[in-house]
Structures are given as structure tokens and as C-alpha cells.
Amino acid sequence: MRLEGKAAIVTGGASGFGAGIVRKFIAEGARVMIADINGQAATALAREFGDAALGWRVDVSKDESVSAMAKAALETFGAVDILVNNAGVTHLPSAMEDVSEADFDRVISVNVKSVYLTAKHLVPQMKARGKGAILNVASTGGVSPRPRLSWYNASKGWMITATRGMAIELAPAGVRVNAINPVAGETPLLKSFMGEDTPEVRARFLASIPIGRFSTPEDMGNAACFLCSDEASMITGVAMEVDGGRCI
Ligand SMILES: NC(=O)c1ccc[n+]([C@@H]2O[C@H](COP(=O)([O-])OP(=O)(O)OC[C@H]3O[C@@H](n4cnc5c(N)ncnc54)[C@H](O)[C@@H]3O)[C@@H](O)[C@H]2O)c1
């Protein structure tokens, strides 16, 4: 019960890595707001956990929507101890100059602007309480980019720099900020990274992961739980690879 008594928000919590983080947090004693643009899926997942979870529809790229999410979480839980910025999207693999402006804007608003908006609406109460943990779900692509995902990778590189900047600014206030860098994982988003889900493309991706398998939502739940728990109270500003050795 490493998160007993803590309240968390997990954005993009209805699917993939986010859902893995939600499951682990609840197993470790936290209460969790599952905040997702797919409100139905968020509510459906929350139903599995009774009073420990609450489904909430949010668009993390919109100020009013994030403001309403923060207000609802504070009203429900009294305080928010943990914020996981996990919601993310990608453009399809493509030459950098062929990515449409609409796709570029979508990637930046969901992956980048959301970190600013959640900080705007949740950091003040963390500072006031003198504690809190924020976790940004970035990517190995932010450290070691693959070709044809340039703007997605750059959004994750931004997230890693934001993590370090937030960490140094918030350390004196008792708020820790870390990131995890997942390698390609078995989630609905994987197909979008691969372009097409064929045995050949899978084999090419797997060949770059020394441990020899894709990552899983459980891997991310375990890493997220550690970094957001008091066991990691001396750890801030790290972007931890959860990547089976890919970035070595
Ligand atoms: N799957 C991978 O291979 C991989 C690798 C590295 C990093 N990541 C990152 O992990 C995170 C989770 O990805 P995943 O693979 O679990 O994907 P996923 O598509 O399974 O889940 C993403 C969730 O985010 C939600 N979402 C999308 N836009 C949103 C918005 N504007 N507001 C609120 N919610 C929104 C979706 O509805 C979905 O439930 C993302 O940030 C992604 O970039 C994934």
C-alpha cells in the first residue's frame, strides 16, 4: 500500500499505459481520477474500482476543460497529491515536411500545452500544501529519436526539459517532478508509431529493444508508482527510461 491515503489524477487514464498506471495506483491504495477525452471509457474503467476511482472527461489541451478537471478533483478528494500527465497523441510516421499543420498542432497541444495547463491549475495547491508529485509520460523518442516521427519526438524532448525545469523550480516548495521514457509498448497507440502492424515492422522495432519485448502498461504502472511514492522522496528531475535497454 505504497500510495495509501494519496489522491491522484491520471490523464489519458482510460487506455494503454494510463490504465496500467491507474490499476497499479489503486492496488497500492490511492484514489484516482481517470481523466480522459474518452469520458465513456474513463467511467467504464472507474466502475471496476468502486469508490477508489472516478471517471472524468477532459480535453487536456483546453484551458477551461483542465480547469474543470482540477476543480472536480479538488472537490472530490480535498487535495491532489499526484498528477500524471500521460495523455498523448502522435502523427503517423512520415517525412517531417509532409506532416500536416493540423497534425503538428494536435501533437503540440495534447503533448506539450497540457503540461502547462495542468501545472497552471494544480501546482498552486501543491505549493500551498508543501508537497506533491508530478509525473510526465515522455518517451525514448525524446532521447533517441527514430526517423519519421520528428515532431512527436520533439514534443517528448520538450516534456523532458519541462520536467527538469519544473523540478528545479518546485523543489524548494516540496513538489517533485519526474518523467518516464517508455519504449514502444503494447497499447492502441503502437500501430500509429509503426505505421502498419505487420510481423516485419514488429520485428524491426523489437530488434532495437535489447530485452527483446515491447513494454507493457504494467511496466509503466510499476515505474510510475515508485516515482510518485514517498520511496522516491529524494528523486526529482529524472527522466527514467523504461525501455529494456533501448537507449543504452
Ligand atoms: N505506446 C507506446 O509505444 C508509447 C511509447 C512511448 C511513449 N508513449 C506515451 O505514453 C502515453 C500513453 O500512450 P498509450 O500508448 O497508452 O496510448 P493510448 O492511445 O492507449 O492512450 C492514450 C489515452 O489518452 C487519451 N487522450 C488523447 N487525447 C487526449 C486529450 N486531448 N485529453 C485527454 N485525454 C486524451 C486517449 O483517449 C487515450 O485513452 C502517451 O503520452 C504516449 O505518447 C507511448
PDB file of C-alpha atoms and ligand atoms in Angstrom:
ATOM      1  CA  MET A   1       0.000   0.000   0.000  1.00  0.00           C
ATOM      2  CA  ARG A   2       2.673   2.455  -1.052  1.00  0.00           C
ATOM      3  CA  LEU A   3       0.186   5.125  -2.122  1.00  0.00           C
ATOM      4  CA  GLU A   4      -2.256   4.750   0.754  1.00  0.00           C
ATOM      5  CA  GLY A   5      -4.111   7.962   1.538  1.00  0.00           C
ATOM      6  CA  LYS A   6      -2.986   9.671  -1.663  1.00  0.00           C
ATOM      7  CA  ALA A   7      -5.223  11.134  -4.354  1.00  0.00           C
ATOM      8  CA  ALA A   8      -4.091  11.106  -7.982  1.00  0.00           C
ATOM      9  CA  ILE A   9      -5.158  12.333 -11.388  1.00  0.00           C
ATOM     10  CA  VAL A  10      -4.053  10.236 -14.373  1.00  0.00           C
ATOM     11  CA  THR A  11      -4.706  11.929 -17.716  1.00  0.00           C
ATOM     12  CA  GLY A  12      -5.315   9.595 -20.620  1.00  0.00           C
ATOM     13  CA  GLY A  13      -6.074   7.070 -17.898  1.00  0.00           C
ATOM     14  CA  ALA A  14      -8.735   5.154 -19.802  1.00  0.00           C
ATOM     15  CA  SER A  15      -6.380   3.242 -22.112  1.00  0.00           C
ATOM     16  CA  GLY A  16      -2.918   1.753 -22.539  1.00  0.00           C
ATOM     17  CA  PHE A  17      -0.160   2.968 -20.234  1.00  0.00           C
ATOM     18  CA  GLY A  18      -2.541   5.315 -18.393  1.00  0.00           C
ATOM     19  CA  ALA A  19      -4.853   2.434 -17.493  1.00  0.00           C
ATOM     20  CA  GLY A  20      -1.835   0.409 -16.300  1.00  0.00           C
ATOM     21  CA  ILE A  21      -0.839   3.324 -14.059  1.00  0.00           C
ATOM     22  CA  VAL A  22      -4.418   3.635 -12.753  1.00  0.00           C
ATOM     23  CA  ARG A  23      -4.568  -0.086 -11.883  1.00  0.00           C
ATOM     24  CA  LYS A  24      -1.248  -0.020 -10.052  1.00  0.00           C
ATOM     25  CA  PHE A  25      -2.062   3.187  -8.146  1.00  0.00           C
ATOM     26  CA  ILE A  26      -5.368   1.724  -6.957  1.00  0.00           C
ATOM     27  CA  ALA A  27      -3.745  -1.582  -5.987  1.00  0.00           C
ATOM     28  CA  GLU A  28      -1.292   0.461  -3.886  1.00  0.00           C
ATOM     29  CA  GLY A  29      -4.052   2.299  -2.036  1.00  0.00           C
ATOM     30  CA  ALA A  30      -4.550   5.562  -3.961  1.00  0.00           C
ATOM     31  CA  ARG A  31      -7.833   7.122  -5.021  1.00  0.00           C
ATOM     32  CA  VAL A  32      -7.657   8.039  -8.713  1.00  0.00           C
ATOM     33  CA  MET A  33      -9.428  10.367 -11.097  1.00  0.00           C
ATOM     34  CA  ILE A  34      -9.286   8.696 -14.508  1.00  0.00           C
ATOM     35  CA  ALA A  35      -9.290  11.786 -16.729  1.00  0.00           C
ATOM     36  CA  ASP A  36      -9.644  11.133 -20.432  1.00  0.00           C
ATOM     37  CA  ILE A  37     -11.121  12.691 -23.546  1.00  0.00           C
ATOM     38  CA  ASN A  38     -12.960   9.380 -23.912  1.00  0.00           C
ATOM     39  CA  GLY A  39     -15.261  10.004 -20.976  1.00  0.00           C
ATOM     40  CA  GLN A  40     -17.207   6.787 -21.502  1.00  0.00           C
ATOM     41  CA  ALA A  41     -14.097   4.614 -21.343  1.00  0.00           C
ATOM     42  CA  ALA A  42     -12.919   6.526 -18.255  1.00  0.00           C
ATOM     43  CA  THR A  43     -16.239   5.939 -16.498  1.00  0.00           C
ATOM     44  CA  ALA A  44     -16.316   2.283 -17.524  1.00  0.00           C
ATOM     45  CA  LEU A  45     -12.831   1.673 -16.112  1.00  0.00           C
ATOM     46  CA  ALA A  46     -13.646   3.597 -12.930  1.00  0.00           C
ATOM     47  CA  ARG A  47     -16.647   1.332 -12.332  1.00  0.00           C
ATOM     48  CA  GLU A  48     -14.258  -1.602 -11.801  1.00  0.00           C
ATOM     49  CA  PHE A  49     -12.853   0.086  -8.717  1.00  0.00           C
ATOM     50  CA  GLY A  50     -15.927   1.395  -6.871  1.00  0.00           C
ATOM     51  CA  ASP A  51     -15.198   4.362  -4.605  1.00  0.00           C
ATOM     52  CA  ALA A  52     -11.462   4.272  -5.323  1.00  0.00           C
ATOM     53  CA  ALA A  53     -11.859   5.750  -8.810  1.00  0.00           C
ATOM     54  CA  LEU A  54     -13.752   8.473 -10.604  1.00  0.00           C
ATOM     55  CA  GLY A  55     -14.088   8.771 -14.377  1.00  0.00           C
ATOM     56  CA  TRP A  56     -13.884  12.285 -15.808  1.00  0.00           C
ATOM     57  CA  ARG A  57     -13.999  13.636 -19.358  1.00  0.00           C
ATOM     58  CA  VAL A  58     -11.232  16.163 -20.050  1.00  0.00           C
ATOM     59  CA  ASP A  59      -9.513  17.588 -23.093  1.00  0.00           C
ATOM     60  CA  VAL A  60      -6.027  18.257 -21.709  1.00  0.00           C
ATOM     61  CA  SER A  61      -5.302  20.736 -24.490  1.00  0.00           C
ATOM     62  CA  LYS A  62      -8.116  23.107 -23.420  1.00  0.00           C
ATOM     63  CA  ASP A  63      -7.769  25.551 -20.538  1.00  0.00           C
ATOM     64  CA  GLU A  64     -11.436  25.506 -19.412  1.00  0.00           C
ATOM     65  CA  SER A  65     -11.541  21.715 -19.530  1.00  0.00           C
ATOM     66  CA  VAL A  66      -8.363  21.295 -17.433  1.00  0.00           C
ATOM     67  CA  SER A  67      -9.625  23.939 -15.009  1.00  0.00           C
ATOM     68  CA  ALA A  68     -12.890  21.997 -14.540  1.00  0.00           C
ATOM     69  CA  MET A  69     -10.959  18.733 -14.069  1.00  0.00           C
ATOM     70  CA  ALA A  70      -8.743  20.262 -11.374  1.00  0.00           C
ATOM     71  CA  LYS A  71     -11.742  21.789  -9.594  1.00  0.00           C
ATOM     72  CA  ALA A  72     -13.650  18.494  -9.624  1.00  0.00           C
ATOM     73  CA  ALA A  73     -10.625  16.559  -8.322  1.00  0.00           C
ATOM     74  CA  LEU A  74     -10.019  19.050  -5.517  1.00  0.00           C
ATOM     75  CA  GLU A  75     -13.698  18.970  -4.555  1.00  0.00           C
ATOM     76  CA  THR A  76     -13.826  15.169  -4.627  1.00  0.00           C
ATOM     77  CA  PHE A  77     -10.527  14.380  -2.929  1.00  0.00           C
ATOM     78  CA  GLY A  78      -9.894  17.544  -0.892  1.00  0.00           C
ATOM     79  CA  ALA A  79      -6.366  17.715  -2.345  1.00  0.00           C
ATOM     80  CA  VAL A  80      -4.372  16.228  -5.219  1.00  0.00           C
ATOM     81  CA  ASP A  81      -1.102  14.540  -4.207  1.00  0.00           C
ATOM     82  CA  ILE A  82      -0.128  13.060  -7.575  1.00  0.00           C
ATOM     83  CA  LEU A  83      -0.585  14.292 -11.131  1.00  0.00           C
ATOM     84  CA  VAL A  84       0.335  12.042 -14.053  1.00  0.00           C
ATOM     85  CA  ASN A  85       0.489  13.805 -17.415  1.00  0.00           C
ATOM     86  CA  ASN A  86       0.058  10.720 -19.571  1.00  0.00           C
ATOM     87  CA  ALA A  87      -2.423  11.707 -22.311  1.00  0.00           C
ATOM     88  CA  GLY A  88      -0.569  11.863 -25.606  1.00  0.00           C
ATOM     89  CA  VAL A  89      -1.014  11.542 -29.340  1.00  0.00           C
ATOM     90  CA  THR A  90       1.258  11.148 -32.370  1.00  0.00           C
ATOM     91  CA  HIS A  91       1.241  11.956 -36.048  1.00  0.00           C
ATOM     92  CA  LEU A  92       1.714   8.953 -38.319  1.00  0.00           C
ATOM     93  CA  PRO A  93       5.286   8.111 -39.381  1.00  0.00           C
ATOM     94  CA  SER A  94       6.118  10.458 -42.208  1.00  0.00           C
ATOM     95  CA  ALA A  95       8.841  12.654 -43.658  1.00  0.00           C
ATOM     96  CA  MET A  96       8.953  15.705 -41.416  1.00  0.00           C
ATOM     97  CA  GLU A  97       7.915  18.086 -44.186  1.00  0.00           C
ATOM     98  CA  ASP A  98       4.827  16.028 -45.014  1.00  0.00           C
ATOM     99  CA  VAL A  99       3.202  16.175 -41.566  1.00  0.00           C
ATOM    100  CA  SER A 100       0.147  18.415 -41.890  1.00  0.00           C
ATOM    101  CA  GLU A 101      -0.083  21.609 -39.877  1.00  0.00           C
ATOM    102  CA  ALA A 102      -3.266  20.251 -38.248  1.00  0.00           C
ATOM    103  CA  ASP A 103      -1.440  17.112 -37.077  1.00  0.00           C
ATOM    104  CA  PHE A 104       1.514  19.176 -35.849  1.00  0.00           C
ATOM    105  CA  ASP A 105      -0.809  21.457 -33.862  1.00  0.00           C
ATOM    106  CA  ARG A 106      -2.660  18.470 -32.380  1.00  0.00           C
ATOM    107  CA  VAL A 107       0.577  16.808 -31.198  1.00  0.00           C
ATOM    108  CA  ILE A 108       1.847  20.020 -29.643  1.00  0.00           C
ATOM    109  CA  SER A 109      -1.419  20.945 -27.947  1.00  0.00           C
ATOM    110  CA  VAL A 110      -2.002  17.482 -26.439  1.00  0.00           C
ATOM    111  CA  ASN A 111       1.607  16.538 -25.587  1.00  0.00           C
ATOM    112  CA  VAL A 112       3.072  19.953 -24.741  1.00  0.00           C
ATOM    113  CA  LYS A 113       0.419  22.523 -23.864  1.00  0.00           C
ATOM    114  CA  SER A 114      -1.274  20.054 -21.493  1.00  0.00           C
ATOM    115  CA  VAL A 115       1.758  20.069 -19.195  1.00  0.00           C
ATOM    116  CA  TYR A 116       1.499  23.857 -18.900  1.00  0.00           C
ATOM    117  CA  LEU A 117      -2.273  23.757 -18.354  1.00  0.00           C
ATOM    118  CA  THR A 118      -2.215  21.079 -15.645  1.00  0.00           C
ATOM    119  CA  ALA A 119       0.617  22.978 -13.912  1.00  0.00           C
ATOM    120  CA  LYS A 120      -1.392  26.184 -14.093  1.00  0.00           C
ATOM    121  CA  HIS A 121      -4.376  24.577 -12.384  1.00  0.00           C
ATOM    122  CA  LEU A 122      -2.759  22.103  -9.960  1.00  0.00           C
ATOM    123  CA  VAL A 123       0.670  23.403  -8.955  1.00  0.00           C
ATOM    124  CA  PRO A 124      -0.739  26.250  -6.793  1.00  0.00           C
ATOM    125  CA  GLN A 125      -2.447  23.808  -4.391  1.00  0.00           C
ATOM    126  CA  MET A 126       0.656  21.565  -4.294  1.00  0.00           C
ATOM    127  CA  LYS A 127       2.821  24.587  -3.431  1.00  0.00           C
ATOM    128  CA  ALA A 128       0.347  25.700  -0.783  1.00  0.00           C
ATOM    129  CA  ARG A 129       0.450  22.232   0.850  1.00  0.00           C
ATOM    130  CA  GLY A 130       4.249  21.969   0.508  1.00  0.00           C
ATOM    131  CA  LYS A 131       4.043  18.561  -1.170  1.00  0.00           C
ATOM    132  CA  GLY A 132       3.116  16.791  -4.358  1.00  0.00           C
ATOM    133  CA  ALA A 133       4.475  14.574  -7.124  1.00  0.00           C
ATOM    134  CA  ILE A 134       4.110  15.150 -10.838  1.00  0.00           C
ATOM    135  CA  LEU A 135       4.994  12.513 -13.418  1.00  0.00           C
ATOM    136  CA  ASN A 136       5.256  13.263 -17.131  1.00  0.00           C
ATOM    137  CA  VAL A 137       4.988  10.338 -19.530  1.00  0.00           C
ATOM    138  CA  ALA A 138       7.552  11.276 -22.192  1.00  0.00           C
ATOM    139  CA  SER A 139       9.252   8.734 -24.500  1.00  0.00           C
ATOM    140  CA  THR A 140      12.531   7.162 -25.517  1.00  0.00           C
ATOM    141  CA  GLY A 141      11.854   9.151 -28.693  1.00  0.00           C
ATOM    142  CA  GLY A 142      12.601  12.305 -26.704  1.00  0.00           C
ATOM    143  CA  VAL A 143      16.124  10.965 -26.005  1.00  0.00           C
ATOM    144  CA  SER A 144      16.908   8.836 -29.036  1.00  0.00           C
ATOM    145  CA  PRO A 145      14.546   9.777 -31.874  1.00  0.00           C
ATOM    146  CA  ARG A 146      13.602   7.342 -34.628  1.00  0.00           C
ATOM    147  CA  PRO A 147      13.221   8.815 -38.137  1.00  0.00           C
ATOM    148  CA  ARG A 148       9.782   9.875 -39.437  1.00  0.00           C
ATOM    149  CA  LEU A 149       8.344  10.732 -36.016  1.00  0.00           C
ATOM    150  CA  SER A 150      10.241  14.026 -35.719  1.00  0.00           C
ATOM    151  CA  TRP A 151       7.556  16.329 -34.331  1.00  0.00           C
ATOM    152  CA  TYR A 152       6.224  13.703 -31.924  1.00  0.00           C
ATOM    153  CA  ASN A 153       9.786  13.047 -30.692  1.00  0.00           C
ATOM    154  CA  ALA A 154      10.398  16.773 -30.301  1.00  0.00           C
ATOM    155  CA  SER A 155       7.239  17.113 -28.196  1.00  0.00           C
ATOM    156  CA  LYS A 156       8.625  14.440 -25.848  1.00  0.00           C
ATOM    157  CA  GLY A 157      12.044  16.120 -25.741  1.00  0.00           C
ATOM    158  CA  TRP A 158      10.208  19.284 -24.669  1.00  0.00           C
ATOM    159  CA  MET A 159       8.482  17.293 -21.964  1.00  0.00           C
ATOM    160  CA  ILE A 160      11.821  16.044 -20.608  1.00  0.00           C
ATOM    161  CA  THR A 161      13.217  19.593 -20.464  1.00  0.00           C
ATOM    162  CA  ALA A 162       9.976  20.802 -18.861  1.00  0.00           C
ATOM    163  CA  THR A 163      10.336  18.052 -16.248  1.00  0.00           C
ATOM    164  CA  ARG A 164      13.801  19.292 -15.294  1.00  0.00           C
ATOM    165  CA  GLY A 165      12.747  22.945 -15.288  1.00  0.00           C
ATOM    166  CA  MET A 166       9.661  22.238 -13.207  1.00  0.00           C
ATOM    167  CA  ALA A 167      11.687  20.086 -10.819  1.00  0.00           C
ATOM    168  CA  ILE A 168      14.289  22.743 -10.088  1.00  0.00           C
ATOM    169  CA  GLU A 169      11.668  25.447  -9.651  1.00  0.00           C
ATOM    170  CA  LEU A 170       9.361  23.376  -7.437  1.00  0.00           C
ATOM    171  CA  ALA A 171      11.938  21.563  -5.285  1.00  0.00           C
ATOM    172  CA  PRO A 172      12.006  24.302  -2.619  1.00  0.00           C
ATOM    173  CA  ALA A 173       8.206  24.017  -2.412  1.00  0.00           C
ATOM    174  CA  GLY A 174       8.420  20.275  -1.681  1.00  0.00           C
ATOM    175  CA  VAL A 175       6.982  19.255  -5.037  1.00  0.00           C
ATOM    176  CA  ARG A 176       8.835  16.593  -7.057  1.00  0.00           C
ATOM    177  CA  VAL A 177       8.621  16.335 -10.845  1.00  0.00           C
ATOM    178  CA  ASN A 178       9.874  13.314 -12.789  1.00  0.00           C
ATOM    179  CA  ALA A 179       9.312  11.676 -16.156  1.00  0.00           C
ATOM    180  CA  ILE A 180       9.323   8.171 -17.554  1.00  0.00           C
ATOM    181  CA  ASN A 181      10.505   7.381 -21.060  1.00  0.00           C
ATOM    182  CA  PRO A 182       8.658   4.300 -22.298  1.00  0.00           C
ATOM    183  CA  VAL A 183       9.904   2.319 -25.255  1.00  0.00           C
ATOM    184  CA  ALA A 184       7.371   1.076 -27.824  1.00  0.00           C
ATOM    185  CA  GLY A 185       4.593  -0.636 -25.882  1.00  0.00           C
ATOM    186  CA  GLU A 186       1.610  -2.891 -26.424  1.00  0.00           C
ATOM    187  CA  THR A 187      -1.127  -0.228 -26.425  1.00  0.00           C
ATOM    188  CA  PRO A 188      -3.635   1.005 -29.014  1.00  0.00           C
ATOM    189  CA  LEU A 189      -1.116   3.748 -29.943  1.00  0.00           C
ATOM    190  CA  LEU A 190       1.581   1.275 -31.052  1.00  0.00           C
ATOM    191  CA  LYS A 191       0.096   0.843 -34.525  1.00  0.00           C
ATOM    192  CA  SER A 192       0.321   4.605 -35.107  1.00  0.00           C
ATOM    193  CA  PHE A 193       4.059   4.570 -34.305  1.00  0.00           C
ATOM    194  CA  MET A 194       4.709   1.586 -36.546  1.00  0.00           C
ATOM    195  CA  GLY A 195       2.607   2.920 -39.427  1.00  0.00           C
ATOM    196  CA  GLU A 196       1.455  -0.612 -40.178  1.00  0.00           C
ATOM    197  CA  ASP A 197       1.258  -3.566 -37.801  1.00  0.00           C
ATOM    198  CA  THR A 198       2.986  -6.347 -39.754  1.00  0.00           C
ATOM    199  CA  PRO A 199       5.357  -9.078 -38.490  1.00  0.00           C
ATOM    200  CA  GLU A 200       8.213  -7.337 -40.380  1.00  0.00           C
ATOM    201  CA  VAL A 201       7.656  -3.924 -38.747  1.00  0.00           C
ATOM    202  CA  ARG A 202       7.232  -5.563 -35.335  1.00  0.00           C
ATOM    203  CA  ALA A 203      10.496  -7.461 -35.820  1.00  0.00           C
ATOM    204  CA  ARG A 204      12.293  -4.211 -36.759  1.00  0.00           C
ATOM    205  CA  PHE A 205      11.024  -2.451 -33.625  1.00  0.00           C
ATOM    206  CA  LEU A 206      11.825  -5.433 -31.393  1.00  0.00           C
ATOM    207  CA  ALA A 207      15.350  -5.642 -32.790  1.00  0.00           C
ATOM    208  CA  SER A 208      16.063  -2.252 -31.191  1.00  0.00           C
ATOM    209  CA  ILE A 209      14.946  -3.352 -27.695  1.00  0.00           C
ATOM    210  CA  PRO A 210      17.774  -5.378 -26.070  1.00  0.00           C
ATOM    211  CA  ILE A 211      15.459  -7.053 -23.532  1.00  0.00           C
ATOM    212  CA  GLY A 212      13.560  -8.446 -26.512  1.00  0.00           C
ATOM    213  CA  ARG A 213       9.962  -7.480 -25.837  1.00  0.00           C
ATOM    214  CA  PHE A 214       7.644  -4.495 -26.107  1.00  0.00           C
ATOM    215  CA  SER A 215       6.889  -2.599 -22.908  1.00  0.00           C
ATOM    216  CA  THR A 216       3.540  -3.062 -21.139  1.00  0.00           C
ATOM    217  CA  PRO A 217       1.084  -0.941 -19.151  1.00  0.00           C
ATOM    218  CA  GLU A 218       2.209  -2.925 -16.069  1.00  0.00           C
ATOM    219  CA  ASP A 219       5.834  -1.819 -16.621  1.00  0.00           C
ATOM    220  CA  MET A 220       4.697   1.820 -16.654  1.00  0.00           C
ATOM    221  CA  GLY A 221       2.453   1.317 -13.612  1.00  0.00           C
ATOM    222  CA  ASN A 222       5.379  -0.077 -11.610  1.00  0.00           C
ATOM    223  CA  ALA A 223       7.775   2.736 -12.570  1.00  0.00           C
ATOM    224  CA  ALA A 224       5.129   5.422 -12.046  1.00  0.00           C
ATOM    225  CA  CYS A 225       4.195   4.047  -8.634  1.00  0.00           C
ATOM    226  CA  PHE A 226       7.793   4.154  -7.438  1.00  0.00           C
ATOM    227  CA  LEU A 227       8.469   7.683  -8.709  1.00  0.00           C
ATOM    228  CA  CYS A 228       5.207   9.042  -7.266  1.00  0.00           C
ATOM    229  CA  SER A 229       5.555   7.279  -3.892  1.00  0.00           C
ATOM    230  CA  ASP A 230       7.395   8.547  -0.837  1.00  0.00           C
ATOM    231  CA  GLU A 231      10.070   5.901  -1.532  1.00  0.00           C
ATOM    232  CA  ALA A 232      11.306   8.309  -4.215  1.00  0.00           C
ATOM    233  CA  SER A 233      11.289  11.346  -1.927  1.00  0.00           C
ATOM    234  CA  MET A 234      14.920  12.181  -2.864  1.00  0.00           C
ATOM    235  CA  ILE A 235      14.324  11.811  -6.600  1.00  0.00           C
ATOM    236  CA  THR A 236      13.315  14.779  -8.720  1.00  0.00           C
ATOM    237  CA  GLY A 237      14.081  15.942 -12.264  1.00  0.00           C
ATOM    238  CA  VAL A 238      14.843  12.479 -13.643  1.00  0.00           C
ATOM    239  CA  ALA A 239      13.520  11.115 -16.921  1.00  0.00           C
ATOM    240  CA  MET A 240      13.748   7.388 -16.322  1.00  0.00           C
ATOM    241  CA  GLU A 241      13.936   5.063 -19.289  1.00  0.00           C
ATOM    242  CA  VAL A 242      11.538   2.126 -19.049  1.00  0.00           C
ATOM    243  CA  ASP A 243      12.860   0.733 -22.266  1.00  0.00           C
ATOM    244  CA  GLY A 244      14.526  -2.682 -21.926  1.00  0.00           C
ATOM    245  CA  GLY A 245      17.856  -1.056 -22.730  1.00  0.00           C
ATOM    246  CA  ARG A 246      16.938   0.679 -25.992  1.00  0.00           C
ATOM    247  CA  CYS A 247      18.604   3.994 -25.080  1.00  0.00           C
ATOM    248  CA  ILE A 248      21.933   2.496 -23.965  1.00  0.00           C
TER     249      ILE A 248
HETATM  250  N1  LIG B   1       2.645   3.044 -26.700  1.00  0.00           N
HETATM  251  C1  LIG B   1       3.890   3.400 -26.946  1.00  0.00           C
HETATM  252  O1  LIG B   1       4.607   2.737 -27.686  1.00  0.00           O
HETATM  253  C2  LIG B   1       4.455   4.639 -26.295  1.00  0.00           C
HETATM  254  C3  LIG B   1       5.862   4.785 -26.252  1.00  0.00           C
HETATM  255  C4  LIG B   1       6.400   5.908 -25.627  1.00  0.00           C
HETATM  256  C5  LIG B   1       5.559   6.851 -25.050  1.00  0.00           C
HETATM  257  N2  LIG B   1       4.195   6.689 -25.112  1.00  0.00           N
HETATM  258  C6  LIG B   1       3.360   7.712 -24.473  1.00  0.00           C
HETATM  259  O2  LIG B   1       2.571   7.102 -23.473  1.00  0.00           O
HETATM  260  C7  LIG B   1       1.380   7.884 -23.281  1.00  0.00           C
HETATM  261  C8  LIG B   1       0.181   6.959 -23.298  1.00  0.00           C
HETATM  262  O3  LIG B   1       0.108   6.351 -24.576  1.00  0.00           O
HETATM  263  P1  LIG B   1      -0.581   4.948 -24.876  1.00  0.00           P
HETATM  264  O4  LIG B   1       0.339   4.202 -25.739  1.00  0.00           O
HETATM  265  O5  LIG B   1      -1.080   4.358 -23.630  1.00  0.00           O
HETATM  266  O6  LIG B   1      -1.786   5.442 -25.831  1.00  0.00           O
HETATM  267  P2  LIG B   1      -3.355   5.175 -25.812  1.00  0.00           P
HETATM  268  O7  LIG B   1      -3.844   5.742 -27.100  1.00  0.00           O
HETATM  269  O8  LIG B   1      -3.655   3.752 -25.476  1.00  0.00           O
HETATM  270  O9  LIG B   1      -3.861   6.056 -24.597  1.00  0.00           O
HETATM  271  C9  LIG B   1      -3.848   7.459 -24.643  1.00  0.00           C
HETATM  272  C10 LIG B   1      -5.089   7.963 -23.922  1.00  0.00           C
HETATM  273  O10 LIG B   1      -5.057   9.398 -23.970  1.00  0.00           O
HETATM  274  C11 LIG B   1      -6.351   9.857 -24.255  1.00  0.00           C
HETATM  275  N3  LIG B   1      -6.284  11.204 -24.858  1.00  0.00           N
HETATM  276  C12 LIG B   1      -5.893  11.518 -26.111  1.00  0.00           C
HETATM  277  N4  LIG B   1      -6.011  12.832 -26.306  1.00  0.00           N
HETATM  278  C13 LIG B   1      -6.486  13.362 -25.160  1.00  0.00           C
HETATM  279  C14 LIG B   1      -6.831  14.674 -24.746  1.00  0.00           C
HETATM  280  N5  LIG B   1      -6.722  15.723 -25.592  1.00  0.00           N
HETATM  281  N6  LIG B   1      -7.282  14.859 -23.489  1.00  0.00           N
HETATM  282  C15 LIG B   1      -7.410  13.803 -22.632  1.00  0.00           C
HETATM  283  N7  LIG B   1      -7.124  12.542 -22.981  1.00  0.00           N
HETATM  284  C16 LIG B   1      -6.656  12.322 -24.227  1.00  0.00           C
HETATM  285  C17 LIG B   1      -6.941   8.804 -25.193  1.00  0.00           C
HETATM  286  O11 LIG B   1      -8.370   8.860 -25.221  1.00  0.00           O
HETATM  287  C18 LIG B   1      -6.397   7.519 -24.602  1.00  0.00           C
HETATM  288  O12 LIG B   1      -7.291   6.981 -23.638  1.00  0.00           O
HETATM  289  C19 LIG B   1       1.378   8.924 -24.389  1.00  0.00           C
HETATM  290  O13 LIG B   1       1.816  10.158 -23.866  1.00  0.00           O
HETATM  291  C20 LIG B   1       2.372   8.382 -25.398  1.00  0.00           C
HETATM  292  O14 LIG B   1       2.952   9.401 -26.164  1.00  0.00           O
HETATM  293  C21 LIG B   1       3.631   5.601 -25.706  1.00  0.00           C
END
